[in-house]
Amino acid sequence: MNRFLLAVILLGCAAFQRAPADPSPSDAFFERLRALCGQSFEGRLASPPTAADAAFAGPISVRVQDCTTDQVRMPVAVGADRSRTWVVTRTGQGLVLKHDHRHADGTEDAVSQYGGATAGPGTASRQEFPADAFSKALFERQNLTASLTNVWALEIQPGATLAYELNRPGRHFRIAFDLTRPAPRDGGLP
C-alpha cells in the first residue's frame, strides 16, 4: 500500500474517533473534593440557628483526608466533639455519603453509617443524598422518625466554600467552611 493512501486512511479513521467524554457531574464533584485532600478548614453555622443547633454555635472544623480514587473521609470537629466523619464514596452509579459516628474509645455509635446515594446526576458544584433504606430502618429502630425524609447535600465552590446541608420538612441545617484560608495542620483534628 502506498504511503499516501495509508495516510488518507489513517486520517479518516482519526476523524471518526470520539473525543474523550467529559466527566459526569458526580465525578467532577468528587475530583473537586479530592483536590482538597490533606487540608483542614474552619467553618460556621450558615443557617438560621435553632435549639437543635446549639452544639454547632462554637468552632467547627473539617479535614479532608484518606483520599483514594473512590473514597474521601472528612473528620469533623464541633468544639471538643470529634465523633463525626463524613465519608464520600464514588460508585458506578454516582456518589454515596455516609455519616460515621464513633465514641471517644473508637467504638461505633448506635446511630452511625446513615446517609444515602445520589438520586440524580447533581452538578460539579452540588450533590444531594436522600436517606437510603438502611438509614430509614436505622432511624425507625432508634425512634428518629423525623429523619426518615432527610436529604443531605455537599456543595463545593472551588476557592470559596465547602458546605454541608441537612434538609427535611421543617428543618434546614447548613455549615459552610471557608476554603480561602486552610487551617493549620494541628487545627483541632487528628
Tab-separated table of C-alpha atoms in Angstrom:
chain	number	residue	atom	x	y	z
A	1	MET	CA	0.000	0.000	0.000
A	2	ASN	CA	1.459	3.357	-0.855
A	3	ARG	CA	2.169	5.886	1.864
A	4	PHE	CA	-0.308	8.453	0.567
A	5	LEU	CA	-3.210	6.009	0.644
A	6	LEU	CA	-2.203	4.826	4.138
A	7	ALA	CA	-2.088	8.448	5.381
A	8	VAL	CA	-5.572	9.133	3.960
A	9	ILE	CA	-6.972	6.007	5.652
A	10	LEU	CA	-5.370	6.904	8.997
A	11	LEU	CA	-6.643	10.476	8.809
A	12	GLY	CA	-10.117	9.204	8.004
A	13	CYS	CA	-10.045	6.870	10.991
A	14	ALA	CA	-8.839	9.682	13.246
A	15	ALA	CA	-11.740	11.874	12.126
A	16	PHE	CA	-14.200	9.264	13.377
A	17	GLN	CA	-12.596	8.821	16.779
A	18	ARG	CA	-14.604	10.347	19.569
A	19	ALA	CA	-13.155	12.958	21.852
A	20	PRO	CA	-12.910	11.768	25.442
A	21	ALA	CA	-16.220	12.205	27.249
A	22	ASP	CA	-16.499	14.945	29.830
A	23	PRO	CA	-16.602	13.603	33.375
A	24	SER	CA	-20.045	13.060	34.844
A	25	PRO	CA	-21.203	15.755	37.292
A	26	SER	CA	-20.639	13.352	40.203
A	27	ASP	CA	-17.102	12.526	39.009
A	28	ALA	CA	-16.326	16.236	38.575
A	29	PHE	CA	-17.675	16.927	42.075
A	30	PHE	CA	-15.642	14.063	43.546
A	31	GLU	CA	-12.466	15.376	41.923
A	32	ARG	CA	-13.151	18.831	43.387
A	33	LEU	CA	-13.450	17.177	46.791
A	34	ARG	CA	-10.253	15.150	46.304
A	35	ALA	CA	-8.409	18.345	45.363
A	36	LEU	CA	-8.904	19.458	48.994
A	37	CYS	CA	-7.225	16.346	50.401
A	38	GLY	CA	-4.782	16.948	53.228
A	39	GLN	CA	-6.270	20.325	54.120
A	40	SER	CA	-8.344	21.483	57.099
A	41	PHE	CA	-10.876	24.283	57.095
A	42	GLU	CA	-12.744	26.280	59.715
A	43	GLY	CA	-16.495	26.543	59.403
A	44	ARG	CA	-19.551	28.149	60.883
A	45	LEU	CA	-23.254	27.540	61.125
A	46	ALA	CA	-24.660	29.175	57.982
A	47	SER	CA	-28.378	28.504	58.507
A	48	PRO	CA	-30.614	30.320	60.972
A	49	PRO	CA	-29.848	28.768	64.383
A	50	THR	CA	-32.436	26.605	66.092
A	51	ALA	CA	-32.464	24.931	69.504
A	52	ALA	CA	-31.340	21.695	67.778
A	53	ASP	CA	-28.222	23.516	66.517
A	54	ALA	CA	-26.934	24.705	69.923
A	55	ALA	CA	-23.903	22.369	69.783
A	56	PHE	CA	-22.829	23.992	66.494
A	57	ALA	CA	-22.525	27.509	67.930
A	58	GLY	CA	-18.819	27.012	68.704
A	59	PRO	CA	-15.845	26.348	66.474
A	60	ILE	CA	-16.324	23.818	63.678
A	61	SER	CA	-13.573	22.367	61.509
A	62	VAL	CA	-13.231	19.679	58.862
A	63	ARG	CA	-10.196	17.876	57.499
A	64	VAL	CA	-10.336	16.290	54.045
A	65	GLN	CA	-8.175	13.163	54.304
A	66	ASP	CA	-7.659	9.498	53.461
A	67	CYS	CA	-8.365	10.203	49.802
A	68	THR	CA	-8.318	7.316	47.353
A	69	THR	CA	-9.588	7.140	43.789
A	70	ASP	CA	-13.028	6.178	45.131
A	71	GLN	CA	-13.314	7.472	48.714
A	72	VAL	CA	-12.726	10.607	50.778
A	73	ARG	CA	-13.040	10.764	54.571
A	74	MET	CA	-13.758	14.059	56.332
A	75	PRO	CA	-13.487	14.083	60.143
A	76	VAL	CA	-15.484	16.951	61.641
A	77	ALA	CA	-14.710	18.644	64.957
A	78	VAL	CA	-17.511	20.543	66.664
A	79	GLY	CA	-15.793	22.157	69.624
A	80	ALA	CA	-14.224	19.249	71.538
A	81	ASP	CA	-16.582	16.702	69.911
A	82	ARG	CA	-14.691	14.690	67.292
A	83	SER	CA	-17.246	11.911	66.908
A	84	ARG	CA	-18.277	12.642	63.312
A	85	THR	CA	-16.713	11.652	59.997
A	86	TRP	CA	-18.356	12.205	56.634
A	87	VAL	CA	-17.418	9.528	54.116
A	88	VAL	CA	-17.986	10.107	50.393
A	89	THR	CA	-17.596	7.074	48.132
A	90	ARG	CA	-17.687	7.036	44.331
A	91	THR	CA	-19.668	4.164	42.809
A	92	GLY	CA	-20.561	3.216	39.245
A	93	GLN	CA	-23.923	4.984	39.718
A	94	GLY	CA	-22.784	8.205	41.413
A	95	LEU	CA	-21.756	9.073	44.959
A	96	VAL	CA	-22.675	7.821	48.436
A	97	LEU	CA	-22.470	9.920	51.612
A	98	LYS	CA	-22.289	8.127	54.970
A	99	HIS	CA	-22.011	9.518	58.491
A	100	ASP	CA	-19.565	7.511	60.609
A	101	HIS	CA	-20.174	8.308	64.294
A	102	ARG	CA	-17.745	6.988	66.913
A	103	HIS	CA	-17.392	7.217	70.671
A	104	ALA	CA	-14.146	8.552	72.171
A	105	ASP	CA	-12.869	4.965	72.531
A	106	GLY	CA	-13.375	4.345	68.800
A	107	THR	CA	-16.434	2.114	69.095
A	108	GLU	CA	-19.252	2.808	66.698
A	109	ASP	CA	-22.264	4.750	67.937
A	110	ALA	CA	-25.708	3.122	67.740
A	111	VAL	CA	-26.649	5.790	65.169
A	112	SER	CA	-23.912	5.531	62.554
A	113	GLN	CA	-23.337	4.703	58.883
A	114	TYR	CA	-26.512	6.509	57.851
A	115	GLY	CA	-26.736	8.527	54.653
A	116	GLY	CA	-27.643	7.842	51.070
A	117	ALA	CA	-26.684	7.706	47.420
A	118	THR	CA	-27.182	10.436	44.869
A	119	ALA	CA	-30.564	10.038	43.192
A	120	GLY	CA	-29.702	12.162	40.172
A	121	PRO	CA	-26.631	13.500	38.399
A	122	GLY	CA	-26.308	16.629	40.535
A	123	THR	CA	-23.722	19.142	39.377
A	124	ALA	CA	-19.982	19.583	39.647
A	125	SER	CA	-20.767	22.009	42.494
A	126	ARG	CA	-23.579	20.254	44.391
A	127	GLN	CA	-24.617	16.689	45.151
A	128	GLU	CA	-27.719	15.621	47.134
A	129	PHE	CA	-28.098	12.382	49.074
A	130	PRO	CA	-31.624	11.277	50.109
A	131	ALA	CA	-31.826	8.866	53.044
A	132	ASP	CA	-31.363	5.278	51.872
A	133	ALA	CA	-33.239	2.161	53.053
A	134	PHE	CA	-30.532	1.298	55.623
A	135	SER	CA	-30.787	4.778	57.144
A	136	LYS	CA	-34.580	4.725	57.252
A	137	ALA	CA	-34.570	1.355	59.024
A	138	LEU	CA	-31.944	2.658	61.479
A	139	PHE	CA	-33.972	5.797	62.173
A	140	GLU	CA	-37.110	3.712	62.748
A	141	ARG	CA	-35.262	1.414	65.206
A	142	GLN	CA	-33.848	4.405	67.064
A	143	ASN	CA	-37.202	6.254	67.106
A	144	LEU	CA	-35.801	9.075	64.957
A	145	THR	CA	-38.758	9.154	62.585
A	146	ALA	CA	-38.342	12.861	61.770
A	147	SER	CA	-35.134	11.839	59.967
A	148	LEU	CA	-36.868	9.463	57.540
A	149	THR	CA	-37.112	12.202	54.906
A	150	ASN	CA	-33.571	13.532	55.362
A	151	VAL	CA	-31.749	14.774	52.299
A	152	TRP	CA	-28.118	15.703	52.851
A	153	ALA	CA	-26.119	17.808	50.428
A	154	LEU	CA	-22.494	18.704	49.882
A	155	GLU	CA	-21.547	21.769	47.900
A	156	ILE	CA	-18.151	22.959	46.674
A	157	GLN	CA	-17.426	26.379	45.256
A	158	PRO	CA	-13.699	25.980	44.445
A	159	GLY	CA	-11.543	28.539	46.184
A	160	ALA	CA	-14.508	29.767	48.225
A	161	THR	CA	-16.729	27.352	50.169
A	162	LEU	CA	-17.314	23.737	51.135
A	163	ALA	CA	-20.817	23.341	52.572
A	164	TYR	CA	-22.762	20.544	54.245
A	165	GLU	CA	-26.554	20.596	54.485
A	166	LEU	CA	-29.360	18.630	56.029
A	167	ASN	CA	-32.863	19.281	54.717
A	168	ARG	CA	-36.253	17.804	55.560
A	169	PRO	CA	-39.712	19.298	56.105
A	170	GLY	CA	-39.400	21.864	58.888
A	171	ARG	CA	-35.595	21.551	59.111
A	172	HIS	CA	-32.776	23.273	57.226
A	173	PHE	CA	-29.239	22.987	58.607
A	174	ARG	CA	-26.130	24.245	56.817
A	175	ILE	CA	-22.464	24.532	57.761
A	176	ALA	CA	-20.105	26.478	55.496
A	177	PHE	CA	-16.324	26.014	55.545
A	178	ASP	CA	-14.010	28.759	54.281
A	179	LEU	CA	-11.741	27.355	51.568
A	180	THR	CA	-9.847	30.617	51.193
A	181	ARG	CA	-7.978	30.059	54.461
A	182	PRO	CA	-6.871	26.489	55.118
A	183	ALA	CA	-6.464	25.873	58.857
A	184	PRO	CA	-3.096	24.941	60.329
A	185	ARG	CA	-2.297	21.200	60.251
A	186	ASP	CA	-2.937	20.969	64.005
A	187	GLY	CA	-6.286	22.754	63.639
A	188	GLY	CA	-8.031	20.598	66.245
A	189	LEU	CA	-8.343	17.405	64.229
A	190	PRO	CA	-6.241	14.265	64.485
